[in-house]
Amino acid sequence: MNLRDLFDRLLHGAKTTARLYHPRTMRERGLLWSAGLLGATYVVVVTVLAIRWSMAPAEFDVNEAARAHMASSQQAPVTGQVMTGTLIEVARTLLDKPGGYLSNDITPPGVLIDNMPNWEFGVLVQVRDLARALRNDFSRSQSQSVEDRDLIIAEPLFNFDNASWMLPSTEGEYRKAIRALERYDLRLGDGDATDAQFYARADNLRDWLGMVEKRLGSLSQRLSASVGQVRVNTDLSGDEAARQSTATPGQLMVRTPWYQVDDVFFEARGATWALLHFLRAAEVDFATVLEKKNALVSLRQIIRELEASQATVWSPVILNGSGFGFVANHSLVMASYVSRANAAVIDLRNLLAQG
């Protein structure tokens, strides 16, 4: 290498270095670093929030919930206020838990979360069923009696679209329903307001448990279908004169798609979480009826099974192994608790039907 080539190389290196550290280039590199840091921070924050918002709320004491919604001058809950207060608290938890109501979110991290919206739907179905039972059964003495004016408002509002994010929003409609329930609850505790009633009778409790029985039976079947199996068609069994609109095969292959397994699981978790609180409240409001029918132990057994369904899931994902394979199947474990609770509900309804 001669002296001229060496000089040219040194000059080229100096020019390159000068371009790299030119004020404009430095500003551009700084902006790139800032944008990268901002993007990384956003991803971390969204991930942390998604994890936090995906955690189910803790259980609460139904008696404390009843007292929280009573008038300040009232000494003790009257019949029906524990169930009504529990319904209000469950509905409020649905809206006010960490992250709020996520089923209608259209922005991250809510729109990216999959499990919690299914949990919310499971809770919502139980809320709708109890609100319907309040309006049609618990608050009425007979079929010819007048419906309660606030329950007429609350029940249809809870059946509003669960994924509407504006005009009107789902949260806004559900909060209107909660306020209507609160008005009914205050009138229950007012000794001078005889137009609000809650009738703790065996037939009313049995009618509501009939809805619970069907919900648990459906969840149990959907959970069990996480592993595909051939089932005998029993749709028309028990009645030789029974007919159905469309013919179906004698044997059916039932299987939940793999991408819906966790959806069904968390829907069942939400439904059993809400039902657990409602049955604890029923144990208080229907204590006299249950003791007379010698059915208190049966109700407590249902509660025990539902408590087991709320055990912590330690796996980061819902596993879907075969029934007796190496990998766990969380859906089958949940189906076991739900099925046993459903069988206990059937036994309890039979006890309530006896004189």
XYZ file of C-alpha atoms in Angstrom:
355
model
C 0.000 0.000 0.000
C 1.514 3.357 -1.016
C 1.220 6.613 0.860
C -1.578 7.947 -1.382
C -3.805 4.867 -0.803
C -3.287 5.158 2.953
C -4.250 8.835 2.853
C -7.393 8.075 0.824
C -8.484 5.422 3.329
C -7.945 7.701 6.292
C -9.908 10.452 4.558
C -12.779 8.067 3.751
C -12.911 6.875 7.365
C -13.002 10.442 8.636
C -15.885 11.328 6.319
C -17.820 8.219 7.420
C -17.322 9.078 11.084
C -18.414 12.639 10.492
C -21.625 11.432 8.818
C -22.414 9.117 11.732
C -22.052 11.872 14.279
C -23.661 14.589 12.203
C -26.257 16.410 14.339
C -29.139 15.376 12.058
C -28.132 11.712 12.120
C -27.779 11.783 15.895
C -31.293 13.201 16.225
C -32.697 10.495 13.989
C -30.955 7.772 15.972
C -32.239 9.308 19.211
C -35.776 9.298 17.877
C -35.429 5.676 16.861
C -34.170 4.729 20.310
C -37.007 6.672 21.952
C -39.601 5.041 19.709
C -38.176 1.604 20.427
C -38.152 2.224 24.176
C -41.714 3.545 24.060
C -42.871 0.515 22.074
C -41.175 -1.916 24.472
C -42.706 -0.120 27.469
C -46.160 -0.281 25.882
C -45.839 -4.019 25.260
C -44.743 -4.635 28.866
C -47.574 -2.511 30.300
C -50.192 -4.173 28.084
C -48.894 -7.633 29.034
C -48.940 -6.874 32.772
C -52.452 -5.413 32.557
C -53.690 -8.369 30.498
C -52.391 -10.796 33.139
C -53.900 -8.777 35.989
C -57.252 -8.309 34.269
C -57.478 -12.026 33.483
C -57.599 -12.923 37.197
C -61.069 -13.741 38.504
C -62.346 -11.650 41.441
C -62.185 -13.082 44.940
C -65.269 -14.485 46.644
C -67.194 -12.230 49.014
C -69.394 -12.682 52.078
C -73.064 -12.643 51.103
C -74.223 -11.380 54.499
C -71.841 -8.434 54.304
C -73.073 -7.729 50.784
C -76.670 -7.668 52.036
C -75.834 -5.253 54.850
C -73.927 -2.976 52.466
C -77.083 -2.370 50.420
C -79.491 -1.915 53.323
C -80.793 1.430 54.527
C -78.611 2.923 57.266
C -81.510 2.886 59.748
C -82.265 -0.807 59.232
C -81.159 -3.198 61.947
C -81.032 -6.554 60.151
C -81.785 -7.959 56.680
C -85.350 -9.073 56.070
C -86.291 -12.131 54.031
C -84.993 -11.764 50.493
C -82.441 -9.045 51.114
C -79.497 -11.443 51.215
C -80.291 -12.877 47.787
C -81.095 -9.457 46.352
C -77.963 -7.890 47.840
C -75.873 -10.783 46.542
C -77.318 -10.343 43.046
C -76.464 -6.634 43.182
C -72.914 -7.353 44.375
C -72.282 -10.013 41.719
C -73.521 -7.647 38.996
C -71.364 -4.837 40.356
C -68.331 -7.103 40.482
C -68.956 -7.950 36.845
C -68.606 -4.255 35.964
C -66.123 -2.966 38.558
C -63.536 -5.735 38.856
C -59.914 -4.915 37.791
C -60.081 -3.875 34.148
C -63.832 -3.335 34.341
C -66.192 -5.078 31.925
C -64.107 -6.508 29.074
C -66.592 -8.273 26.784
C -67.168 -5.136 24.705
C -63.611 -3.722 24.702
C -62.277 -2.667 21.296
C -58.782 -1.519 22.355
C -55.799 -3.297 23.931
C -55.346 -4.911 26.312
C -59.046 -5.746 26.703
C -59.561 -6.737 23.084
C -56.608 -9.149 23.355
C -57.946 -10.948 26.436
C -59.882 -14.117 25.688
C -60.604 -15.885 28.981
C -62.174 -13.104 31.038
C -64.975 -12.278 28.537
C -66.037 -15.929 28.692
C -65.911 -15.812 32.494
C -68.073 -12.697 32.359
C -70.629 -14.410 30.131
C -70.889 -17.332 32.549
C -71.585 -14.905 35.398
C -74.044 -12.934 33.271
C -76.155 -15.997 32.458
C -76.601 -16.724 36.164
C -77.408 -13.059 36.867
C -80.068 -13.111 34.146
C -81.614 -16.316 35.492
C -81.845 -15.029 39.065
C -83.219 -11.659 37.908
C -85.891 -13.544 35.949
C -86.711 -15.691 38.989
C -86.964 -12.554 41.157
C -89.408 -10.963 38.757
C -91.526 -14.022 37.984
C -91.398 -16.081 41.197
C -89.743 -14.765 44.336
C -91.471 -11.365 44.327
C -94.960 -12.692 43.489
C -97.340 -14.610 45.719
C -99.228 -16.273 42.850
C -99.557 -16.261 39.084
C -102.261 -13.568 39.157
C -100.286 -11.144 41.346
C -98.783 -7.922 39.984
C -95.100 -7.788 39.048
C -92.791 -5.531 41.031
C -92.259 -2.196 39.261
C -88.463 -2.146 39.689
C -87.943 -5.774 38.729
C -89.881 -5.093 35.522
C -87.063 -2.650 34.695
C -84.106 -4.706 35.938
C -84.789 -8.075 34.314
C -84.900 -7.003 30.632
C -81.930 -4.641 31.076
C -79.727 -7.549 32.153
C -80.702 -9.245 28.882
C -79.276 -6.384 26.837
C -76.515 -7.238 24.304
C -73.415 -8.180 26.311
C -70.961 -6.783 23.719
C -72.326 -3.323 22.868
C -69.665 -0.661 23.432
C -71.669 2.484 22.632
C -75.142 3.987 22.046
C -76.077 2.517 24.479
C -73.182 0.753 26.142
C -73.585 -2.586 27.873
C -72.207 -1.169 31.115
C -74.726 1.681 31.076
C -77.705 -0.661 30.673
C -76.475 -3.042 33.367
C -75.929 -0.158 35.807
C -79.530 0.923 35.236
C -80.581 -2.633 36.122
C -78.477 -2.528 39.296
C -80.055 0.761 40.365
C -83.516 -0.774 39.865
C -82.503 -3.745 42.045
C -81.233 -1.354 44.705
C -84.593 0.419 44.770
C -86.368 -2.923 45.152
C -83.941 -3.925 47.915
C -84.561 -0.702 49.872
C -88.325 -1.162 49.594
C -87.944 -4.723 50.895
C -86.351 -3.417 54.073
C -88.867 -0.613 54.542
C -91.557 -1.788 56.950
C -93.931 0.877 55.687
C -93.607 -0.124 52.012
C -95.682 -3.280 51.643
C -95.600 -3.224 47.839
C -92.186 -4.957 47.749
C -92.143 -8.587 48.806
C -89.911 -11.673 48.647
C -91.689 -14.982 49.168
C -89.315 -17.651 50.481
C -91.371 -20.703 49.547
C -90.320 -24.183 48.511
C -92.069 -23.962 45.138
C -90.322 -20.682 44.255
C -86.924 -22.069 45.180
C -87.622 -25.226 43.234
C -88.542 -23.295 40.082
C -85.286 -21.315 40.178
C -83.271 -24.482 40.835
C -84.903 -25.950 37.729
C -83.138 -23.273 35.659
C -79.897 -23.915 37.558
C -80.202 -27.627 36.833
C -80.475 -27.054 33.086
C -77.547 -24.615 33.027
C -75.278 -26.999 34.924
C -76.339 -29.925 32.742
C -75.459 -28.024 29.581
C -72.093 -26.896 30.962
C -71.282 -30.440 32.034
C -71.958 -31.788 28.537
C -69.918 -29.062 26.845
C -67.002 -29.570 29.225
C -67.035 -33.336 28.707
C -66.978 -32.823 24.942
C -63.397 -31.551 25.210
C -62.467 -35.140 24.380
C -64.460 -36.341 21.403
C -66.777 -39.251 22.016
C -69.606 -41.038 20.271
C -72.873 -40.610 22.163
C -76.167 -42.429 21.761
C -78.967 -40.065 20.789
C -81.401 -39.976 23.724
C -83.396 -36.926 22.613
C -86.728 -38.789 22.436
C -86.182 -41.379 25.153
C -88.885 -41.871 27.756
C -91.883 -41.034 25.562
C -92.901 -43.291 22.695
C -95.182 -40.572 21.261
C -92.431 -37.921 21.237
C -91.491 -36.306 17.927
C -88.875 -33.815 16.807
C -88.752 -31.394 13.892
C -85.702 -32.846 12.095
C -84.413 -36.409 12.116
C -80.991 -36.963 13.717
C -78.656 -39.982 13.662
C -78.898 -42.637 16.341
C -75.271 -41.977 17.297
C -73.607 -38.580 17.426
C -69.944 -37.595 17.453
C -69.597 -34.774 19.981
C -66.389 -32.798 20.321
C -65.585 -29.212 21.311
C -63.197 -27.579 18.792
C -59.704 -27.250 20.281
C -59.765 -23.454 20.070
C -62.989 -23.309 22.147
C -61.917 -25.610 24.977
C -60.610 -22.779 27.162
C -63.673 -20.652 26.302
C -66.054 -23.268 27.688
C -63.831 -23.837 30.718
C -63.793 -20.180 31.763
C -67.499 -19.768 31.054
C -68.085 -22.632 33.482
C -65.753 -20.978 36.022
C -67.764 -17.770 35.823
C -71.129 -19.518 36.072
C -70.096 -21.592 39.100
C -68.538 -18.520 40.786
C -71.822 -16.597 40.555
C -73.973 -19.604 41.447
C -71.820 -20.302 44.497
C -72.732 -16.897 45.933
C -76.412 -17.177 45.019
C -76.751 -20.545 46.769
C -75.003 -19.210 49.866
C -77.575 -16.418 49.900
C -80.407 -18.919 49.410
C -79.136 -20.828 52.441
C -79.851 -17.695 54.514
C -83.142 -16.526 53.009
C -84.644 -20.017 52.669
C -83.247 -21.415 55.926
C -86.669 -22.174 57.450
C -87.920 -23.898 54.287
C -84.759 -25.950 53.909
C -84.791 -27.050 57.552
C -88.435 -28.080 57.345
C -87.726 -30.163 54.240
C -84.540 -31.541 55.833
C -82.713 -30.256 52.747
C -80.140 -27.923 54.277
C -77.387 -30.536 54.045
C -78.186 -31.132 50.374
C -77.778 -27.424 49.619
C -74.481 -27.308 51.496
C -73.216 -30.239 49.441
C -73.940 -28.310 46.232
C -72.030 -25.354 47.650
C -69.115 -27.658 48.522
C -68.889 -28.933 44.945
C -69.004 -25.406 43.532
C -66.285 -24.272 45.941
C -64.032 -27.016 44.592
C -64.618 -25.746 41.044
C -62.980 -22.428 42.020
C -59.619 -23.945 42.975
C -56.549 -22.207 41.566
C -55.500 -23.259 38.057
C -51.716 -23.495 38.215
C -51.181 -24.231 34.545
C -50.603 -21.149 32.337
C -52.876 -22.722 29.698
C -55.960 -24.939 29.833
C -54.723 -28.397 28.937
C -56.819 -30.770 26.892
C -55.211 -34.162 27.291
C -57.067 -37.390 26.653
C -59.070 -38.849 29.505
C -56.381 -41.225 30.764
C -53.342 -39.773 28.992
C -50.109 -38.229 30.272
C -51.416 -34.663 30.069
C -54.145 -33.285 32.349
C -57.561 -32.340 31.025
C -58.831 -29.368 33.001
C -62.238 -29.464 31.317
C -62.927 -32.998 32.542
C -61.977 -32.031 36.098
C -64.359 -29.078 35.946
C -67.047 -31.292 34.386
C -66.734 -33.650 37.366
C -67.521 -30.895 39.876
C -70.303 -29.429 37.732
C -71.917 -32.852 37.185
C -71.866 -33.649 40.888
C -73.353 -30.261 41.719
C -76.034 -30.846 39.078
C -76.912 -34.251 40.532
C -77.186 -32.664 43.981
C -79.478 -29.944 42.596
C -81.770 -32.651 41.173
C -81.886 -34.362 44.583
C -82.595 -31.043 46.298
C -85.483 -30.273 43.932
C -86.973 -33.679 44.678
C -86.747 -32.988 48.419
C -88.451 -29.620 47.971
C -91.273 -31.237 45.984
C -92.104 -33.609 48.841
C -94.709 -32.575 51.385
